[in-house]
Short mmCIF file of C-alpha atoms in Angstrom, two decimals:
data_model
loop_
_atom_site.label_atom_id
_atom_site.label_comp_id
_atom_site.label_asym_id
_atom_site.label_seq_id
_atom_site.Cartn_x
_atom_site.Cartn_y
_atom_site.Cartn_z
CA MET A 21 127.68 71.52 111.92
CA ALA A 22 130.11 70.96 109.33
CA LYS A 23 130.17 67.42 107.75
CA LYS A 24 133.35 65.10 107.80
CA ASN A 25 134.70 62.60 105.63
CA ALA A 26 137.90 61.86 103.79
CA ASP A 27 136.67 63.55 100.50
CA LYS A 28 135.38 66.83 101.71
CA PRO A 29 137.10 69.55 103.93
CA ASP A 30 135.80 70.64 107.19
CA LEU A 31 133.44 73.80 107.08
CA ASP A 32 132.61 75.91 109.69
CA ASP A 33 129.29 77.63 109.39
CA LYS A 34 129.83 80.46 112.29
CA ALA A 35 130.70 82.92 109.47
CA PHE A 36 127.49 82.37 107.87
CA VAL A 37 125.29 82.32 110.94
CA GLN A 38 127.21 85.48 112.47
CA ALA A 39 126.85 87.54 109.05
CA THR A 40 123.33 86.86 108.89
CA SER A 41 122.77 87.90 112.37
CA GLU A 42 124.75 91.07 112.08
CA ALA A 43 122.80 91.87 108.70
CA LYS A 44 119.32 91.46 110.50
CA SER A 45 120.53 93.65 113.31
CA ARG A 46 121.69 96.23 111.03
CA TYR A 47 118.64 96.12 108.91
CA GLY A 48 116.35 96.41 111.64
CA ARG A 49 112.42 95.96 111.32
CA PHE A 50 110.00 97.72 109.13
CA ASN A 51 106.83 98.78 111.08
CA LEU A 52 103.53 99.37 109.33
CA ALA A 53 100.35 100.50 110.75
CA ILE A 54 97.22 99.27 108.98
CA VAL A 55 94.08 101.10 110.09
CA GLY A 56 90.74 100.14 109.24
CA SER A 57 87.61 98.36 110.13
CA SER A 58 87.10 94.44 110.65
CA GLY A 59 86.54 92.93 106.97
CA VAL A 60 88.21 95.68 104.96
CA GLY A 61 90.80 93.21 103.81
CA LYS A 62 94.01 94.18 106.19
CA SER A 63 95.00 90.47 106.67
CA SER A 64 94.87 89.77 102.76
CA LEU A 65 96.95 92.85 102.05
CA VAL A 66 99.45 91.81 104.41
CA ASN A 67 99.69 88.23 102.95
CA ALA A 68 99.81 89.56 99.56
CA VAL A 69 102.75 92.26 100.01
CA PHE A 70 104.79 90.36 102.70
CA GLY A 71 103.85 86.63 102.33
CA ARG A 72 102.66 86.41 106.02
CA ASP A 73 99.47 85.53 107.47
CA TRP A 74 99.72 88.12 110.09
CA ALA A 75 98.10 85.72 112.74
CA LYS A 76 101.28 83.88 112.40
CA VAL A 77 103.75 86.61 111.90
CA GLY A 78 104.78 86.52 115.40
CA ARG A 79 103.44 87.39 118.77
CA GLY A 80 100.42 89.28 119.07
CA LEU A 81 100.89 92.01 121.66
CA PRO A 82 97.54 93.54 122.82
CA VAL A 83 98.77 97.18 123.42
CA THR A 84 95.55 98.64 124.24
CA ARG A 85 91.91 97.70 123.17
CA GLY A 86 91.67 98.21 119.34
CA VAL A 87 95.42 98.06 119.00
CA GLN A 88 97.34 94.76 118.19
CA PHE A 89 101.06 94.25 117.41
CA TYR A 90 102.35 91.64 115.29
CA SER A 91 105.98 91.09 114.72
CA ASP A 92 108.89 88.92 113.51
CA ASP A 93 112.66 89.74 112.56
CA SER A 94 111.98 92.04 109.57
CA LEU A 95 108.32 93.16 109.95
CA GLY A 96 106.01 94.80 112.46
CA ILE A 97 102.42 95.33 111.90
CA TRP A 98 100.22 97.77 114.03
CA ASP A 99 96.62 96.64 113.54
CA VAL A 100 94.55 99.45 114.45
CA GLU A 101 90.84 99.15 114.42
CA GLY A 102 88.61 101.87 112.80
CA PHE A 103 86.25 104.14 114.56
CA GLU A 104 84.09 102.03 116.79
CA ILE A 105 80.51 103.33 116.10
CA GLY A 106 78.53 104.10 119.24
CA SER A 107 81.59 105.06 120.98
CA PRO A 108 81.18 108.05 123.26
CA ILE A 109 84.91 109.17 122.46
CA PRO A 110 85.40 111.11 119.26
CA PRO A 111 87.28 109.39 116.53
CA ASP A 112 90.36 111.48 116.52
CA GLN A 113 90.63 111.29 120.20
CA GLN A 114 90.22 107.36 120.04
CA LEU A 115 93.10 107.12 117.41
CA ARG A 116 95.17 109.50 119.55
CA ASN A 117 94.69 107.51 122.73
CA HIS A 118 95.84 104.30 120.24
CA LEU A 119 99.04 106.45 118.96
CA ASP A 120 99.76 107.41 122.54
CA ALA A 121 99.99 103.75 123.44
CA ILE A 122 102.32 103.07 120.44
CA ALA A 123 104.56 106.05 121.06
CA ALA A 124 104.98 104.47 124.57
CA GLN A 125 106.63 101.32 123.10
CA SER A 126 110.12 100.86 122.41
CA GLY A 127 112.17 102.67 119.39
CA ASP A 128 112.08 99.39 117.07
CA GLN A 129 108.44 99.14 117.15
CA GLN A 130 107.51 102.78 116.04
CA ILE A 131 105.44 103.32 112.79
CA SER A 132 107.09 104.34 109.61
CA VAL A 133 104.34 104.34 107.42
CA VAL A 134 100.27 103.75 107.54
CA TRP A 135 97.95 102.30 105.11
CA TYR A 136 94.49 103.60 105.92
CA CYS A 137 92.18 100.90 104.43
CA VAL A 138 88.65 101.63 102.96
CA LYS A 139 86.59 99.34 100.97
CA ALA A 140 86.28 100.47 97.23
CA ASN A 141 82.54 100.28 97.21
CA ASP A 142 82.20 102.93 100.04
CA ASP A 143 81.14 106.19 98.10
CA ARG A 144 82.79 108.77 100.43
CA LEU A 145 84.98 108.83 103.51
CA THR A 146 83.17 109.27 106.78
CA PRO A 147 83.76 112.19 109.11
CA ALA A 148 85.43 109.60 111.25
CA ASP A 149 87.63 108.54 108.37
CA ILE A 150 88.80 112.31 107.74
CA ALA A 151 89.35 112.99 111.43
CA MET A 152 91.42 109.86 111.79
CA ILE A 153 93.48 110.59 108.83
CA ARG A 154 94.00 114.19 109.92
CA GLU A 155 95.17 112.96 113.39
CA LEU A 156 97.91 110.51 111.66
CA ASP A 157 99.15 113.41 109.61
CA ALA A 158 99.39 115.58 112.74
CA ARG A 159 101.76 113.03 114.20
CA GLY A 160 104.00 113.35 111.15
CA LEU A 161 102.88 109.91 109.88
CA PRO A 162 102.62 109.39 106.16
CA VAL A 163 99.28 107.99 105.17
CA ILE A 164 98.41 105.89 101.88
CA LEU A 165 94.73 105.63 101.39
CA VAL A 166 94.11 102.16 100.12
CA LEU A 167 91.11 101.37 98.56
CA THR A 168 90.70 97.59 98.93
CA LYS A 169 88.66 94.76 97.29
CA VAL A 170 88.49 96.88 93.96
CA ASP A 171 86.59 94.82 91.48
CA TRP A 172 88.64 95.47 88.29
CA ILE A 173 86.98 95.01 85.05
CA LYS A 174 88.81 94.19 81.83
CA ASN A 175 87.86 96.02 78.68
CA PRO A 176 87.13 93.18 76.12
CA LEU A 177 88.51 95.29 73.33
CA THR A 178 91.58 96.91 74.70
CA GLY A 179 92.40 94.23 77.43
CA SER A 180 93.00 97.22 79.78
CA GLN A 181 91.73 97.17 83.23
CA GLY A 182 89.35 99.51 84.57
CA VAL A 183 86.98 99.99 87.44
CA ALA A 184 83.13 100.45 87.97
CA LYS A 185 81.88 104.02 87.52
CA ASP A 186 81.05 104.35 91.14
CA VAL A 187 84.49 103.39 92.17
CA GLN A 188 86.01 105.58 89.73
CA ALA A 189 83.60 108.43 91.11
CA PHE A 190 84.92 107.90 94.50
CA VAL A 191 88.20 108.19 93.48
CA ASP A 192 87.53 111.50 91.53
CA TRP A 193 86.04 112.84 94.89
CA LEU A 194 89.25 111.72 96.83
CA HIS A 195 91.36 113.66 94.46
CA ASP A 196 89.23 116.89 95.26
CA PRO A 197 87.03 116.18 98.11
CA VAL A 198 84.07 118.58 98.51
CA ASP A 199 81.38 118.65 101.36
CA GLN A 200 78.15 118.04 99.41
CA THR A 201 76.04 119.89 101.59
CA THR A 202 78.17 123.16 101.86
CA GLY A 203 80.32 122.83 98.68
CA GLU A 204 83.70 123.63 100.49
CA ARG A 205 86.63 121.66 99.89
CA ILE A 206 87.62 119.27 102.55
CA ASP A 207 91.18 118.59 103.87
CA VAL A 208 92.09 115.14 103.77
CA PRO A 209 95.97 114.98 104.10
CA TYR A 210 96.68 111.62 102.71
CA ARG A 211 99.70 111.30 100.44
CA ARG A 212 98.45 108.89 97.86
CA VAL A 213 95.26 106.86 97.11
CA ILE A 214 96.04 103.21 95.73
CA LEU A 215 93.44 101.01 94.36
CA THR A 216 93.98 97.47 95.31
CA SER A 217 92.77 93.90 95.07
CA THR A 218 94.43 90.71 96.29
CA ARG A 219 92.30 88.44 94.11
CA ASP A 220 90.47 88.88 90.84
CA ARG A 221 86.71 88.89 90.64
CA HIS A 222 86.63 85.17 90.49
CA GLY A 223 88.72 84.86 93.68
CA LYS A 224 91.98 83.88 91.87
CA GLY A 225 95.27 85.29 90.57
CA LYS A 226 97.68 87.82 92.25
CA GLY A 227 95.33 90.90 92.21
CA HIS A 228 96.15 94.47 91.11
CA GLY A 229 97.65 97.66 92.46
CA LEU A 230 99.83 95.87 94.90
CA GLY A 231 103.07 96.87 93.08
CA ASP A 232 102.07 100.71 93.30
CA LEU A 233 101.37 100.29 96.76
CA VAL A 234 104.89 98.81 97.68
CA THR A 235 106.51 101.54 95.68
CA GLU A 236 104.61 104.17 97.17
CA THR A 237 105.33 102.72 100.71
CA LEU A 238 109.11 102.74 99.95
CA ALA A 239 108.84 106.31 98.86
CA LEU A 240 107.26 107.56 102.11
CA ALA A 241 109.24 105.21 104.36
CA PRO A 242 112.02 106.94 106.37
CA GLU A 243 115.70 106.61 104.89
CA ARG A 244 116.68 104.62 107.75
CA ASP A 245 113.66 102.14 107.18
CA LYS A 246 113.81 101.75 103.36
CA ASP A 247 116.25 98.66 103.46
CA ALA A 248 114.03 97.16 106.17
CA PHE A 249 111.09 97.54 103.96
CA ARG A 250 112.84 96.16 100.97
CA ILE A 251 113.53 93.02 102.82
CA ALA A 252 110.17 92.57 104.37
CA GLN A 253 108.02 92.87 101.18
CA ARG A 254 107.93 90.07 98.66
CA LEU A 255 106.90 91.55 95.64
CA ASN A 256 109.70 93.63 94.18
CA LEU A 257 112.67 91.01 93.76
CA PRO A 258 114.94 93.58 91.73
CA TRP A 259 115.24 95.76 94.99
CA LYS A 260 116.67 92.78 96.90
CA ARG A 261 119.30 91.91 93.90
CA GLU A 262 120.23 95.86 94.13
CA MET A 263 121.09 95.24 97.71
CA ALA A 264 122.86 91.62 97.15
CA ARG A 265 125.03 92.72 94.34
CA PRO A 266 127.36 94.96 96.29
CA ILE A 267 127.85 92.34 98.98
CA ILE A 268 128.74 90.09 96.13
CA ALA A 269 131.35 92.55 94.73
CA THR A 270 132.74 93.36 98.12
CA ALA A 271 133.34 89.60 98.85
CA ALA A 272 134.92 89.21 95.58
CA ALA A 273 137.23 91.88 96.05
CA ALA A 274 138.23 90.47 99.67
CA ALA A 275 138.76 86.91 98.08
CA ALA A 276 141.18 88.55 95.41
CA GLY A 277 142.89 90.24 98.20
CA ALA A 278 143.24 87.23 100.26
CA ALA A 279 144.58 85.56 97.20
CA THR A 280 147.09 88.64 96.32
CA VAL A 281 149.83 85.99 96.98
CA PRO A 282 148.70 82.93 95.26
CA LEU A 283 147.12 80.21 97.34
CA PRO A 284 147.96 76.38 97.15
CA VAL A 285 144.73 74.70 96.29
CA SER A 286 145.19 72.90 99.35
CA ASP A 287 144.93 76.14 101.35
CA ALA A 288 142.01 77.46 99.33
CA LEU A 289 139.44 76.60 102.15
CA THR A 290 140.86 80.05 103.77
CA LEU A 291 138.51 81.66 101.36
CA ALA A 292 135.40 79.97 102.66
CA PRO A 293 134.74 82.47 105.56
CA ILE A 294 134.57 85.20 103.09
CA GLN A 295 132.19 83.31 100.95
CA LEU A 296 130.05 82.33 103.80
CA THR A 297 129.86 85.69 105.34
CA MET A 298 128.78 86.86 102.05
CA MET A 299 126.09 83.93 101.62
CA GLY A 300 124.92 84.86 105.22
CA ARG A 301 124.43 88.64 104.38
CA ILE A 302 122.43 87.64 101.26
CA ALA A 303 120.39 85.12 103.18
CA ALA A 304 119.41 88.06 105.21
CA ILE A 305 118.25 90.10 102.49
CA TYR A 306 115.86 87.44 101.27
CA ASP A 307 114.78 87.14 104.86
CA LEU A 308 115.46 83.38 105.03
CA GLU A 309 115.36 81.82 108.27
CA VAL A 310 118.73 80.57 109.09
CA LYS A 311 117.68 77.75 111.50
CA THR A 312 115.36 76.22 109.07
CA MET A 313 118.15 76.18 106.38
CA LEU A 314 120.57 74.65 108.74
CA SER A 315 118.08 71.74 109.72
CA ALA A 316 117.65 71.13 106.19
CA GLY A 317 121.38 70.49 105.95
CA ALA A 318 121.68 72.89 102.83
CA LEU A 319 124.21 74.92 104.31
CA ALA A 320 126.65 72.64 105.08
CA GLN A 321 126.03 70.60 101.81
CA PHE A 322 126.08 73.67 99.54
CA GLY A 323 129.05 75.54 101.50
CA VAL A 324 131.41 72.50 101.26
CA GLN A 325 130.74 72.26 97.40
CA VAL A 326 131.45 75.73 96.50
CA ALA A 327 133.47 77.33 99.22
CA GLY A 328 137.16 77.21 99.03
CA ARG A 329 139.02 74.02 98.19
CA ALA A 330 136.63 71.89 96.71
CA LEU A 331 135.19 74.49 94.26
CA ALA A 332 138.74 75.93 93.40
CA THR A 333 140.09 72.19 92.71
CA SER A 334 137.10 71.44 90.46
CA PHE A 335 137.71 74.63 88.41
CA LEU A 336 141.38 74.77 88.24
CA LYS A 337 141.34 71.50 86.47
CA LEU A 338 139.30 73.19 83.66
CA ILE A 339 141.36 76.68 83.37
CA PRO A 340 144.25 76.52 80.92
CA GLY A 341 147.38 77.61 82.85
CA ALA A 342 145.93 78.03 86.17
CA GLY A 343 148.28 75.39 87.68
CA ILE A 344 147.89 74.23 91.25
CA VAL A 345 147.39 77.64 92.88
CA VAL A 346 144.39 79.99 93.02
CA ASN A 347 145.32 83.51 92.28
CA ALA A 348 143.62 86.87 92.75
CA ALA A 349 141.77 86.79 89.59
CA VAL A 350 140.65 83.03 90.32
CA ALA A 351 139.63 83.72 93.79
CA GLY A 352 137.72 86.66 93.11
CA ALA A 353 135.68 85.00 90.06
CA LEU A 354 134.98 81.98 92.12
CA THR A 355 133.73 84.21 94.95
CA ALA A 356 131.47 86.43 92.29
CA ALA A 357 130.29 83.26 90.55
CA THR A 358 129.30 81.69 94.11
CA GLY A 359 127.26 84.73 95.01
CA GLU A 360 125.31 84.95 91.88
CA SER A 361 124.36 81.31 92.24
CA TRP A 362 123.53 81.74 95.81
CA MET A 363 121.47 84.84 95.33
CA LYS A 364 119.53 82.90 92.66
CA ILE A 365 118.86 80.00 95.21
CA CYS A 366 117.83 82.67 97.96
CA GLU A 367 115.49 84.25 95.39
CA LEU A 368 113.87 80.63 94.56
CA LEU A 369 113.49 79.75 98.41
CA HIS A 370 112.10 83.32 99.33
CA THR A 371 109.23 82.86 96.50
CA GLY A 372 108.59 79.34 97.36
CA LYS A 373 109.76 77.82 94.15
CA ILE A 374 112.17 75.36 96.12
CA ASP A 375 111.25 73.56 99.20
CA VAL A 376 113.73 74.50 101.75
CA ARG A 377 113.20 70.89 103.01
CA LYS A 378 114.65 69.69 99.89
CA LEU A 379 117.33 72.21 99.24
CA ASP A 380 120.07 69.70 99.99
CA GLN A 381 118.86 67.78 96.95
CA GLU A 382 118.39 70.93 94.79
CA TRP A 383 121.10 73.16 95.18
CA SER A 384 123.36 71.30 92.71
CA LYS A 385 120.89 72.60 89.94
CA TYR A 386 122.23 76.11 90.63
CA ALA A 387 125.59 75.75 91.55
CA PRO A 388 128.08 78.04 89.79
CA SER A 389 129.20 76.29 86.35
CA PHE A 390 132.76 76.47 84.94
CA MET A 391 131.18 79.09 82.48
CA ASP A 392 129.75 81.28 85.21
CA VAL A 393 133.29 81.44 86.50
CA ALA A 394 135.05 81.95 83.22
CA ARG A 395 132.51 84.86 82.57
CA LYS A 396 133.34 86.59 85.90
CA LEU A 397 137.17 86.13 85.04
CA VAL A 398 136.42 87.99 81.84
CA GLU A 399 134.28 90.64 83.47
CA ARG A 400 137.13 91.27 85.89
CA ARG A 401 139.71 91.71 83.30
CA VAL A 402 137.58 93.87 81.26
CA GLY A 403 136.88 96.04 84.26
CA ARG A 404 140.43 96.71 84.68
CA THR A 405 141.01 97.93 81.26
#
């Protein structure tokens, strides 16, 4: 896909594509089960946290009645209906049948965390809810009890957000559930209750409680699935940066190693595979669709400019005493600056602030500047002292 002309070096994008594919395979998929009746707001939660309309996440796999599986590369959603009123099958047995059907699926489809969704204006959990939460816990599945459609009220004096008295009474009861008839304490083995809304009371805004929901989900996820969740979710960008920066550091070190014997500028394109591998791995962290990016012409356009000879030539003209070779310090600084710029672009694409169809027109606004590279040179020198 590399573009050819007399002024720009050829660029092989295989390193980018392969790195993205390998990273996605290594991180795997995060599988979330969402249990709740129709109308409780499950699809709105998925859209708010993962930026996906789950009807468009991917294929819908009807595993058994009352259970649907939606998936793409990084996210799997098990949509499990709540207890069917009037069913002759007890709620725990009904859920047990659903979980048996899920357990029979492949290993990459198994549940990591469960969101058990209940509308906030319900004043108590039903016996069916309690029986189903107990069954989930018995299977070793961590359950977050998610109260949905919370109507948050702003205090006109303090500006703080609160909830109606009946909702607060429900939350208080959940923290210490007691049978109103017998006075006995009820065992409801959820791990945490989170109050959420995906819109404000006027149907606008970004909602409330979603950050807490994301944080708690990560905390309860098995260690092997944490990175997959960091990639699938779209609310906490610092998590993605924390994953990307070690990749940038590794690539910068590799580029410096490749230029231990200084490279003539004419040979600096040998750095491109290192830089493109770095870019591909970062793209996977931001859950970007490679095919879409490639069809936009963005990769070749960006890569030709920032990878190897083209970038080195432009910066060496501005670095006093650099001469006509790329030494280890310059190679490392160029790669680090490229990685930071690419991470910024990926973040803007991920959050929808850049239209991927226009990326080939926009990338130059975010390409690393001379000052970015100079800063990286200083950082590397300071780091060695």
